[in-house]
Tab-separated table of C-alpha atoms and ligand atoms in Angstrom:
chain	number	residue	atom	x	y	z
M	1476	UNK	CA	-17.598	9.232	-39.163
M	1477	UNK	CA	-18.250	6.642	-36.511
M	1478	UNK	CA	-15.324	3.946	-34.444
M	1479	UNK	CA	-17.138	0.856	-34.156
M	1480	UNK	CA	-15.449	-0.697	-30.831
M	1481	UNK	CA	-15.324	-4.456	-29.609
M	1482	UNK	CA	-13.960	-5.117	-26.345
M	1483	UNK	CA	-11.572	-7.649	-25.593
M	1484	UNK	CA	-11.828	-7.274	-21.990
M	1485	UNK	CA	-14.537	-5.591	-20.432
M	1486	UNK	CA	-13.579	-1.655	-19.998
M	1487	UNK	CA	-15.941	-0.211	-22.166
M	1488	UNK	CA	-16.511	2.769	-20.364
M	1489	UNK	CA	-12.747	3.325	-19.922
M	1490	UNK	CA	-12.539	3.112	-23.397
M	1491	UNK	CA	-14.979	5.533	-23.920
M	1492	UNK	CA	-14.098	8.202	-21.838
M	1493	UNK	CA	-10.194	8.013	-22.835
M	1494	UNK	CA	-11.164	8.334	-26.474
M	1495	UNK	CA	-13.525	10.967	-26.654
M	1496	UNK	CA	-11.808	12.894	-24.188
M	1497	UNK	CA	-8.815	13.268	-26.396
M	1498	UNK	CA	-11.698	13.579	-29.652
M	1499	UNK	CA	-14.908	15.242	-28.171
M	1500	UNK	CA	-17.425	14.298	-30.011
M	1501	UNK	CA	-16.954	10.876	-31.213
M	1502	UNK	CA	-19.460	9.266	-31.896
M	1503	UNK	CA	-18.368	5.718	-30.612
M	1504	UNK	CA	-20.724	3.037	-30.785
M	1505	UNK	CA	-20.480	-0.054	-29.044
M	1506	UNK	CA	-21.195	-3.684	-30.784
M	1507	UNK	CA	-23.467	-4.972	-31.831
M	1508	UNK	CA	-25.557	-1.544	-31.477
M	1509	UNK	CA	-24.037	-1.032	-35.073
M	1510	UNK	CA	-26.504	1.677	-36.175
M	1511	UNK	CA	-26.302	2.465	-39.610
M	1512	UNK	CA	-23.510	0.733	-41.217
M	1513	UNK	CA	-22.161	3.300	-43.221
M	1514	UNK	CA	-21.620	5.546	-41.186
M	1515	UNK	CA	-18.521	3.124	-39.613
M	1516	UNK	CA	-15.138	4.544	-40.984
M	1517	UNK	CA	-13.123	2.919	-38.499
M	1518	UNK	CA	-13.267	-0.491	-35.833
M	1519	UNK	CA	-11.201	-0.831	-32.736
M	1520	UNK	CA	-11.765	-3.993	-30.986
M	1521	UNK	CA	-11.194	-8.103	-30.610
M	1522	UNK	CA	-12.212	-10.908	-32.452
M	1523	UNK	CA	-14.922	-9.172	-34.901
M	1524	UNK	CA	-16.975	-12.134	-36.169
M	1525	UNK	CA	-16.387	-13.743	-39.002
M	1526	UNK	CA	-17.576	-12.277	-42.255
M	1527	UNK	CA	-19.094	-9.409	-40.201
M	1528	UNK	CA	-16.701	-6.560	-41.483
M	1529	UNK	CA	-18.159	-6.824	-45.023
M	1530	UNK	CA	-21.527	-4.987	-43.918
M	1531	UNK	CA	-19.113	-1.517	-43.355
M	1532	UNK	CA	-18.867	-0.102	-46.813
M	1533	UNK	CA	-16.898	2.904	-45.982
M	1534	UNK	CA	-14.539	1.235	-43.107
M	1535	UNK	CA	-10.993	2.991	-43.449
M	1536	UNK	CA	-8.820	1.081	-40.736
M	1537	UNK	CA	-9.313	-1.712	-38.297
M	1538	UNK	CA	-7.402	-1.168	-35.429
M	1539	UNK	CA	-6.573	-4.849	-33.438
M	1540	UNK	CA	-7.456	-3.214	-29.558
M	1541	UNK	CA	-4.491	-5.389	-28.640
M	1542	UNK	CA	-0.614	-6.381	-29.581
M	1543	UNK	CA	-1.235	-9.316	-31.871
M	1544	UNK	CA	-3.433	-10.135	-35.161
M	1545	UNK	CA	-4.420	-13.696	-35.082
M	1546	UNK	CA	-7.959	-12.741	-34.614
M	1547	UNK	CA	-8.062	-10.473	-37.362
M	1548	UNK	CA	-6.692	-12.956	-39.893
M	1549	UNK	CA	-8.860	-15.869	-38.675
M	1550	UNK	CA	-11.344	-14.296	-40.433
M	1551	UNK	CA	-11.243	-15.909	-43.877
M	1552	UNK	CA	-13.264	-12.840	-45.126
M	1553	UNK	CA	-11.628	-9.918	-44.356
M	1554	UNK	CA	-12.365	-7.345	-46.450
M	1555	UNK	CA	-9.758	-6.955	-49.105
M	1556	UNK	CA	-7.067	-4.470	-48.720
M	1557	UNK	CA	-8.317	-3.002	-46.015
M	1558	UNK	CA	-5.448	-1.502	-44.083
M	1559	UNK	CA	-4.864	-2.937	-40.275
M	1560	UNK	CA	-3.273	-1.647	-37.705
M	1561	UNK	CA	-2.095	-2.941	-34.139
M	1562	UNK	CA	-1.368	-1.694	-30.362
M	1563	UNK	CA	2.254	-0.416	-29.888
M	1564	UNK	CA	2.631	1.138	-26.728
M	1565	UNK	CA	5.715	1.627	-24.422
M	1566	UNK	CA	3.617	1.178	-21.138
M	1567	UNK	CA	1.937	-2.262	-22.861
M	1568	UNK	CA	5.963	-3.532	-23.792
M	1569	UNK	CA	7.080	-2.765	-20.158
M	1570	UNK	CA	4.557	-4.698	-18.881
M	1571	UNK	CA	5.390	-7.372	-20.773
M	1572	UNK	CA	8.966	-7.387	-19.583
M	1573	UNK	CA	8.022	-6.997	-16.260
M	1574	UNK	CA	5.884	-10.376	-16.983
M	1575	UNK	CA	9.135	-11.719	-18.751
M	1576	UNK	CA	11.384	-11.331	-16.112
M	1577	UNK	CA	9.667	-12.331	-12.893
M	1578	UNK	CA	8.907	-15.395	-15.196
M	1579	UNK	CA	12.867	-16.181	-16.074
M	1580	UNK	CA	13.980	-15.131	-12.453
M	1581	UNK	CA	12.082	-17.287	-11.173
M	1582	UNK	CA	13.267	-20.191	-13.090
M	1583	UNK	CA	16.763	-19.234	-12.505
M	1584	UNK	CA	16.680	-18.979	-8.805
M	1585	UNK	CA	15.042	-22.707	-8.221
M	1586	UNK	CA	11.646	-20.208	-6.901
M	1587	UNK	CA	9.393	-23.814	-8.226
M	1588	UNK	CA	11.944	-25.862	-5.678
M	1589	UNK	CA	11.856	-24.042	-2.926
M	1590	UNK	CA	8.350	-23.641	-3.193
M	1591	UNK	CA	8.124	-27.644	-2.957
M	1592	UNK	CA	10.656	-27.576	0.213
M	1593	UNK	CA	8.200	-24.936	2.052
M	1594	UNK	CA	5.275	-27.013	1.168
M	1595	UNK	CA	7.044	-30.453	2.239
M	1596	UNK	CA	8.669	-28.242	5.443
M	1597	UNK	CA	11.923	-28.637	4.677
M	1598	UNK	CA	14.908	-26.353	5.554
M	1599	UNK	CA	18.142	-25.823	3.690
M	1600	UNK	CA	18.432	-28.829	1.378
M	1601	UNK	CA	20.688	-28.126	-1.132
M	1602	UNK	CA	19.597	-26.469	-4.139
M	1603	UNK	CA	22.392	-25.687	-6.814
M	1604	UNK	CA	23.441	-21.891	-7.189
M	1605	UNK	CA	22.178	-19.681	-9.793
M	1606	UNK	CA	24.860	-18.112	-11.842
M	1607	UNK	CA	23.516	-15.814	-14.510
M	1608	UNK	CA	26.214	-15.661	-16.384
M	1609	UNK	CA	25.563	-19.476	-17.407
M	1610	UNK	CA	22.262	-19.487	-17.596
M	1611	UNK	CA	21.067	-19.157	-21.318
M	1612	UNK	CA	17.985	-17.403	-22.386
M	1613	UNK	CA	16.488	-17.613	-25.509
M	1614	UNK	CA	13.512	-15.279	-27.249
M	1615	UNK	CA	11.349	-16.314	-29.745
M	1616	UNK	CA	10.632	-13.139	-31.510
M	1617	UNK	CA	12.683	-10.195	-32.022
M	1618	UNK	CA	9.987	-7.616	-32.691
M	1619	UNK	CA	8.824	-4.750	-29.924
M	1620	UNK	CA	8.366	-6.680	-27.466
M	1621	UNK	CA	11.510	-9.227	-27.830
M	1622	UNK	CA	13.802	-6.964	-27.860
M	1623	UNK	CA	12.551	-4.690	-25.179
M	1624	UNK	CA	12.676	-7.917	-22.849
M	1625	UNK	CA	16.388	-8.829	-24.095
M	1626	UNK	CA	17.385	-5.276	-23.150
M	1627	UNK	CA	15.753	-5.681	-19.700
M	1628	UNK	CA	17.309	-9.016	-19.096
M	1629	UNK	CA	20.685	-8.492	-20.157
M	1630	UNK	CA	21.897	-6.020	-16.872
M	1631	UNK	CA	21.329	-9.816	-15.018
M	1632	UNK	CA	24.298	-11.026	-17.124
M	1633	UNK	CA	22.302	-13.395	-18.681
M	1634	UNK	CA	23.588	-14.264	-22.202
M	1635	UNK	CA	20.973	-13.804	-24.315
M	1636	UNK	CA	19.878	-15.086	-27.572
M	1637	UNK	CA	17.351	-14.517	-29.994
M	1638	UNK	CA	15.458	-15.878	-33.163
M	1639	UNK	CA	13.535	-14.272	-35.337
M	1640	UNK	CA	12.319	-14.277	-39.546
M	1641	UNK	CA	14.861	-11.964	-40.626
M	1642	UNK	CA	18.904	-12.320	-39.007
M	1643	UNK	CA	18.856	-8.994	-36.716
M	1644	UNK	CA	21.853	-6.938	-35.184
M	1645	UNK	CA	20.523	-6.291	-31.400
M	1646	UNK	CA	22.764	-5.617	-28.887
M	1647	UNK	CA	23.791	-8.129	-26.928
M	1648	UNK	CA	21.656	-10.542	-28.809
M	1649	UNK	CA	23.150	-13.411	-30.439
M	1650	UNK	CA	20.837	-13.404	-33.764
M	1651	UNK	CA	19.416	-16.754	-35.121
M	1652	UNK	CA	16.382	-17.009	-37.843
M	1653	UNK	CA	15.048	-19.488	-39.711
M	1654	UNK	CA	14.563	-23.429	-39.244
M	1655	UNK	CA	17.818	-24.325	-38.666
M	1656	UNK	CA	18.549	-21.285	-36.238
M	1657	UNK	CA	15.602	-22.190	-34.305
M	1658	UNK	CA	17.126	-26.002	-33.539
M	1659	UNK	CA	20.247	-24.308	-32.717
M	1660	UNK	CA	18.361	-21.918	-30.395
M	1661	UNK	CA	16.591	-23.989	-28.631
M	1662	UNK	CA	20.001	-26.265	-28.143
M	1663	UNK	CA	21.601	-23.542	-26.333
M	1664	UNK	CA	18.600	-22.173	-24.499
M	1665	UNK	CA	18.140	-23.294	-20.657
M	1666	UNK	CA	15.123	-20.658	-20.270
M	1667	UNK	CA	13.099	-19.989	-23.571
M	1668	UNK	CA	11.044	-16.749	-23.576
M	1669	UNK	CA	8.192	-17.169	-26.472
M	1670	UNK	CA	6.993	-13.901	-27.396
M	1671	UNK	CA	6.391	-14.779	-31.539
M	1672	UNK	CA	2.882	-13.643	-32.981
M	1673	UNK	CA	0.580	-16.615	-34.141
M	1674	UNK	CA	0.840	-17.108	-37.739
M	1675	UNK	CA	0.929	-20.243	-39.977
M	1676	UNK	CA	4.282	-20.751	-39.588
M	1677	UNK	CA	4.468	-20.307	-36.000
M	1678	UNK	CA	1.212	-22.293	-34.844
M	1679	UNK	CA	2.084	-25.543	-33.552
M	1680	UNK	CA	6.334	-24.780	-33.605
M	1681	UNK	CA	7.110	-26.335	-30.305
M	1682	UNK	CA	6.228	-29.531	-30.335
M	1683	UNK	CA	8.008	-33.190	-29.281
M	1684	UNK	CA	11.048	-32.827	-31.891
M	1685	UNK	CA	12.190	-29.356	-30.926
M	1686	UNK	CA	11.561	-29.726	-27.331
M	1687	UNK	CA	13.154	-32.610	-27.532
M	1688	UNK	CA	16.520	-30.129	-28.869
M	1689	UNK	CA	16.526	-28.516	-25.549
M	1690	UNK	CA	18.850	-28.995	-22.614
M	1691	UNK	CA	17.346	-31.280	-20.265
M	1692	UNK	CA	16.002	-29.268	-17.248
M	1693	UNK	CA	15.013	-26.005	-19.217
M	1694	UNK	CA	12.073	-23.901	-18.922
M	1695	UNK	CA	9.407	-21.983	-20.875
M	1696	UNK	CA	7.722	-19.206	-20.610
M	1697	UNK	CA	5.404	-18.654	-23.342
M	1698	UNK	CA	3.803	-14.670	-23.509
M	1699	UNK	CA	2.751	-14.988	-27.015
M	1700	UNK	CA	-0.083	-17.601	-28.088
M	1701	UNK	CA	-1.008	-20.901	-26.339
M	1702	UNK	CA	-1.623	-22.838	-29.954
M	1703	UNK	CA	2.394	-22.140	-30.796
M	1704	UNK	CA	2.797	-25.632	-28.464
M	1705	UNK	CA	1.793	-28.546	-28.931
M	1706	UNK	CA	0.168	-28.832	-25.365
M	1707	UNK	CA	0.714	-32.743	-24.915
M	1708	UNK	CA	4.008	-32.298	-26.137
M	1709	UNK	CA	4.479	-30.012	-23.622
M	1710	UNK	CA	2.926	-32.143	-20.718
M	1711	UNK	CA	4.963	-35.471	-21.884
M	1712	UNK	CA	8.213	-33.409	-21.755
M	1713	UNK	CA	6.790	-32.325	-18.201
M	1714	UNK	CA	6.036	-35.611	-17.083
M	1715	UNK	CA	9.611	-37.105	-18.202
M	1716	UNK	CA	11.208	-34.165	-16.565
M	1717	UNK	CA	13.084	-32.658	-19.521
M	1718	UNK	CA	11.378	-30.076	-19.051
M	1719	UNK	CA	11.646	-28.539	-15.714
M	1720	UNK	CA	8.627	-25.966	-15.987
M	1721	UNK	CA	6.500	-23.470	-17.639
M	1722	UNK	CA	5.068	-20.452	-16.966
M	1723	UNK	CA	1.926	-20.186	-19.293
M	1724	UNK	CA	-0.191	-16.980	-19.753
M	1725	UNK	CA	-1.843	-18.369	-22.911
M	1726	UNK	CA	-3.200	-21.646	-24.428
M	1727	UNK	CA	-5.027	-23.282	-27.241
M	1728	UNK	CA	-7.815	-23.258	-25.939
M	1729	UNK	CA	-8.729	-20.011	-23.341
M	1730	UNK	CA	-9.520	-20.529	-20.754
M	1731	UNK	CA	-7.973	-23.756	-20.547
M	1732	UNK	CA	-11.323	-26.756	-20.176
M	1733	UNK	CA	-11.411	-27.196	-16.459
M	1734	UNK	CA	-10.322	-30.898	-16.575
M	1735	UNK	CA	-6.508	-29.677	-18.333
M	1736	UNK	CA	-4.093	-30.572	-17.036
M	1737	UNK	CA	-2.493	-27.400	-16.806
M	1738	UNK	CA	-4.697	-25.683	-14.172
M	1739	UNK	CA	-3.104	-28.444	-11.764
M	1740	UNK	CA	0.502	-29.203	-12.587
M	1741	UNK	CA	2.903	-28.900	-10.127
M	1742	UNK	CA	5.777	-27.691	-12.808
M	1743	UNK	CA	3.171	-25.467	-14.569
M	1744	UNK	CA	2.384	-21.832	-13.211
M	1745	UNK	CA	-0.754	-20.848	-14.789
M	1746	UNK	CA	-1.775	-17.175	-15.871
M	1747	UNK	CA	-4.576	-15.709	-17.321
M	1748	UNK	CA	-3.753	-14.115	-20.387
M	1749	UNK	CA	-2.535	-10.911	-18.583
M	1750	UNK	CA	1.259	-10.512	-19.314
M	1751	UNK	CA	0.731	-7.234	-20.867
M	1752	UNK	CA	-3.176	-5.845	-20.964
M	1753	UNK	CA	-3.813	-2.773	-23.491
M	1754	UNK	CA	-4.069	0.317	-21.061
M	1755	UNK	CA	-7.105	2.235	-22.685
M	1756	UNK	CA	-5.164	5.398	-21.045
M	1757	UNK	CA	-1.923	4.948	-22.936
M	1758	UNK	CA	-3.111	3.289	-25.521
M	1759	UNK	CA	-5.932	6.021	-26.737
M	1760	UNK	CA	-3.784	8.471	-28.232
M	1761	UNK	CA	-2.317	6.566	-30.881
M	1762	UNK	CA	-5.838	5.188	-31.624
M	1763	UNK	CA	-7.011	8.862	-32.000
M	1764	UNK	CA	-3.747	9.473	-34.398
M	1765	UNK	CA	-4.934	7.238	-36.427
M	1766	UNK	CA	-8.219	7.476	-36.211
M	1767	UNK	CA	-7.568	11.358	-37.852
M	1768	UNK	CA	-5.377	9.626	-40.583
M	1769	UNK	CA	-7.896	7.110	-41.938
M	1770	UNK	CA	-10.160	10.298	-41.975
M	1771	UNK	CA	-7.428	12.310	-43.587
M	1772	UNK	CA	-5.998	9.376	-46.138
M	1773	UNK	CA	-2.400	9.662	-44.159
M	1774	UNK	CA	-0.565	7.006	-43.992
M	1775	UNK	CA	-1.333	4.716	-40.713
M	1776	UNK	CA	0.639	4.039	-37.242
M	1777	UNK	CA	1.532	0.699	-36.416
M	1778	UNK	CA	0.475	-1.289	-39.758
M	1779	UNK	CA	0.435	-4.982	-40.305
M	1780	UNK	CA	1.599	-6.819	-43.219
M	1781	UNK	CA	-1.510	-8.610	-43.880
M	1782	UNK	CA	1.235	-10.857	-46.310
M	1783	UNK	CA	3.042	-12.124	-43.130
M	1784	UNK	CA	0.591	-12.136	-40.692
M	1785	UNK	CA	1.586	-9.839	-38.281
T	455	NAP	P1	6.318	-7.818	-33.462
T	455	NAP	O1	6.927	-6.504	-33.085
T	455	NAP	O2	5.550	-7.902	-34.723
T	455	NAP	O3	7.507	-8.885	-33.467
T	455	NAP	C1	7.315	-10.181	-33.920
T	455	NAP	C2	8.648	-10.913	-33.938
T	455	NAP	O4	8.403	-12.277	-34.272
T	455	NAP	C3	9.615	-10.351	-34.996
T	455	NAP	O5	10.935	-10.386	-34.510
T	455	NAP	C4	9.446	-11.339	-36.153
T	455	NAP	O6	10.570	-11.475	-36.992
T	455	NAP	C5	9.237	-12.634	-35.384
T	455	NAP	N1	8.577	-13.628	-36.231
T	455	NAP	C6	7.349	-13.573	-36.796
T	455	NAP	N2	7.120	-14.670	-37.530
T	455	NAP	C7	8.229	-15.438	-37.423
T	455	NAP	C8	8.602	-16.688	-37.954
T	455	NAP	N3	7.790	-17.391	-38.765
T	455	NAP	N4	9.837	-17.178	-37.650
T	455	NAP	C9	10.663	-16.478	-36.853
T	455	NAP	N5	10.365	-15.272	-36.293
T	455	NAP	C10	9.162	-14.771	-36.587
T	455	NAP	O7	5.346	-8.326	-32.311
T	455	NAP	P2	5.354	-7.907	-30.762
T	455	NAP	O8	4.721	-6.581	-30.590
T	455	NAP	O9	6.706	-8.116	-30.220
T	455	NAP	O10	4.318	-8.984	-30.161
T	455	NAP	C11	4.546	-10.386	-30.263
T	455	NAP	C12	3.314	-11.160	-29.842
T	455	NAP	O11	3.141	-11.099	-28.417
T	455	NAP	C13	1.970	-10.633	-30.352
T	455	NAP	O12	1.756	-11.024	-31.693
T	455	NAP	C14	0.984	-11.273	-29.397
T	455	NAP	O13	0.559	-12.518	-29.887
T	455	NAP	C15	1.799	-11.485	-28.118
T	455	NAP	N6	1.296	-10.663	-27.002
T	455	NAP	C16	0.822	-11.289	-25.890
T	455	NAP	C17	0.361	-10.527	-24.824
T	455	NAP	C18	-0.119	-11.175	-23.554
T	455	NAP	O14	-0.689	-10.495	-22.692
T	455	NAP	N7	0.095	-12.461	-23.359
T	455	NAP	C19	0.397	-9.130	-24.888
T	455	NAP	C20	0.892	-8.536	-26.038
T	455	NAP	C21	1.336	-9.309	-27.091
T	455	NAP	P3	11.104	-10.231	-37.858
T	455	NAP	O15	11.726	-9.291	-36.843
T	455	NAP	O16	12.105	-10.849	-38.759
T	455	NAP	O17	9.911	-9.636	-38.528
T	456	GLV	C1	-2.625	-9.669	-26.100
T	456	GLV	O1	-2.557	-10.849	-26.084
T	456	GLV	C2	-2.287	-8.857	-27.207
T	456	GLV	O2	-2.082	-9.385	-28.307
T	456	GLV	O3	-2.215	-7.629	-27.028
C-alpha cells in the first residue's frame, strides 16, 4: 500500500521523515512520480488536480494535508464515495488563536492609530480607551477552531458571540445560526473574527448589505477563506470608513495580483496565508492512525461530510 502526498507548502522532506518514522517502511511517493497507480491506497496533500484522483483504483482515504476542504470539493470529479478526511490538531487550533487574538487586540487597543501617530511623530493625542468589556466580538464559525478562539478570548472580558449552521450551547458564547442570526451578529459585532470553511453557502457572505449591518468603525479579521468577501465590498466600506480595518491572511485570489489594493492599504494588515500552518510533527500521527484504518476498513479520524462541504 502506497500514500500518495501533495504538498501544500514546501516541507516535503519533513513530511517524509515524520511519517515514516512513526510507519517504517512507507513507501511514500511524492507527486507526480505516481508509479503504478494501483498501488495508491491512500493521498495526503493540497489541491490534487482536477479529475486526477480517478486514475487510483484502490484509493481508501484522501486526507486534506490541511484544516479546510475547499480544494477537495472543487474538484467536480471526485471519486464517488470516497471517504475524506481533514487536519485536526491541537497545536494547528492554538496557532490559530494565537493568530486570532493578536489580530482582535490589536483592533481593540487603537494598535492601527497609534501606528499612524508614530509615523506622523505625534505624541499623546487622544485616542479613546479600550474597555473590553464593551467591545463585542463576533465568530463566524463555531467548529474547532471557533470555539477554541472564543475560549481564549473570553479571560479579556470580551463578550463574545458566535454564529454558526446549527444553534450551539458554548460557554460564554451567545449562539446565533442561520440568515437572520447572521444580520443580528454582525449588528452587535464591533470586531468580527471569520473562521467559517468555504462552501457554497459561505462563498461570497460578506458583501455590501451585511457589512453594511455592522457598527460603524468595526473590524475584521478574516482566518478562514479570502473568496467569503466580496473584496470591493470590503475596500468601499474601507474607503467610507465604516469599516475601520482588516486583518487579512487569505483572499480570492492568493497571492493577492500585485496591483490589489490590499498589499497597500493603510487600514488593511496583510498576511500570507499563515494563521495556523499544518505542523508535519504534530500533525503525522493522526495521519498514520488513519492511514492503518483505511488499511484495516476502521472507521476514519476527522471525516468530512462531503453533503455539507466541510
Ligand atoms: P469546523 O470545525 O468544521 O467548523 C466549521 C464551523 O463553521 C462550524 O461551527 C459550522 O457550523 C460553521 N459553518 C459551516 N457552514 C456554515 C454555514 N453555511 N452557516 C453558518 N455556519 C457554518 O472547521 P474548523 O476546523 O474550525 O476550520 C474552519 C476553517 O478555517 C477551515 O475550513 C479553513 O478554511 C480555515 N483555516 C484557515 C487556516 C489559515 O491558516 N488561514 C488554517 C486552518 C483553517 P456547525 O457547527 O453548525 O456545523
Ligand atoms: C489552511 O488554510 C488550512 O485549511 O489548514
Amino acid at each position: 500500500m502506497a500514500m500518495l502526498f501533495k504538498s501544500g507548502a514546501g516541507r516535503t522532506e519533513w513530511w517524509r521523515n515524520e511519517l515514516t518514522r512513526l510507519e517504517p517502511g512507507l513507501d511514500f511517493r511524492v507527486w507526480p512520480e505516481i508509479g503504478d497507480p494501483t498501488e495508491i491506497e491512500f493521498a495526503l496533500g493540497w489541491e490534487f488536480p482536477p479529475g486526477s484522483l480517478h486514475r487510483f483504483s484502490n484509493l481508501k482515504c484522501l486526507c486534506s494535508i490541511g484544516a479546510g476542504v475547499d480544494h477537495v470539493f472543487r474538484d467536480p470529479n471526485l471519486p464517488p464515495n470516497l471517504p475524506i478526511v481533514r487536519i485536526v490538531d491541537p497545536w494547528m487550533t492554538n496557532a490559530m488563536s494565537e493568530f486570532v487574538a493578536l489580530n482582535v487586540l490589536r483592533f481593540h487597543r487603537y494598535d492601527p492609530e497609534y501606528r499612524r501617530l508614530q509615523t506622523d511623530g505625534i505624541w499623546g493625542e487622544e485616542v479613546p480607551s479600550p474597555d473590553s468589556t464593551t467591545r463585542r466580538v463576533g465568530i463566524m464559525g463555531l467548529g474547532v477552531l471557533g470555539q477554541d478562539a472564543a475560549a481564549k478570548l473570553i479571560p479579556f472580558g470580551f463578550p463574545i458571540a458566535g454564529w454558526s449552521r446549527r444553534p450551539k450551547t458554548v460557554p460564554g458564547v451567545e449562539s446565533f445560526s442561520g440568515a437572520a442570526g447572521l444580520d443580528a451578529l454582525l449588528a452587535r459585532t464591533d470586531i468580527l473574527v471569520m473562521l467559517l470553511p468555504l462552501t457554497p453557502e459561505t462563498t461570497g457572505l460578506l458583501d455590501r448589505r451585511r457589512l453594511a449591518l455592522m457598527p460603524k468603525g468595526a473590524a475584521i479579521v478574516n482566518a478562514a477563506r479570502g473568496a467569503m468577501i466580496v473584496e470591493a465590498d470590503l475596500l468601499a466600506a474601507l474607503e467610507s470608513g465604516h469599516i475601520a480595518g482588516a486583518a487579512l491572511d487569505v483572499f480570492a485570489q492568493e497571492p493577492p495580483p500585485k496591483d490589489h489594493a490590499f498589499w497597500r492599504h493603510p487600514k488593511v494588515v496583510l498576511t500570507p496565508h499563515i494563521a495556523a500552518i499544518t505542523n508535519p510533527s504534530t500533525a503525522s500521527p493522526q495521519i498514520i492512525d488513519n492511514y492503518r484504518r483505511a488499511r484495516a476498513g476502521q472507521p476514519l479520524l476527522n471525516r468530512v461530510d462531503p453533503s455539507v462541504g466541510y
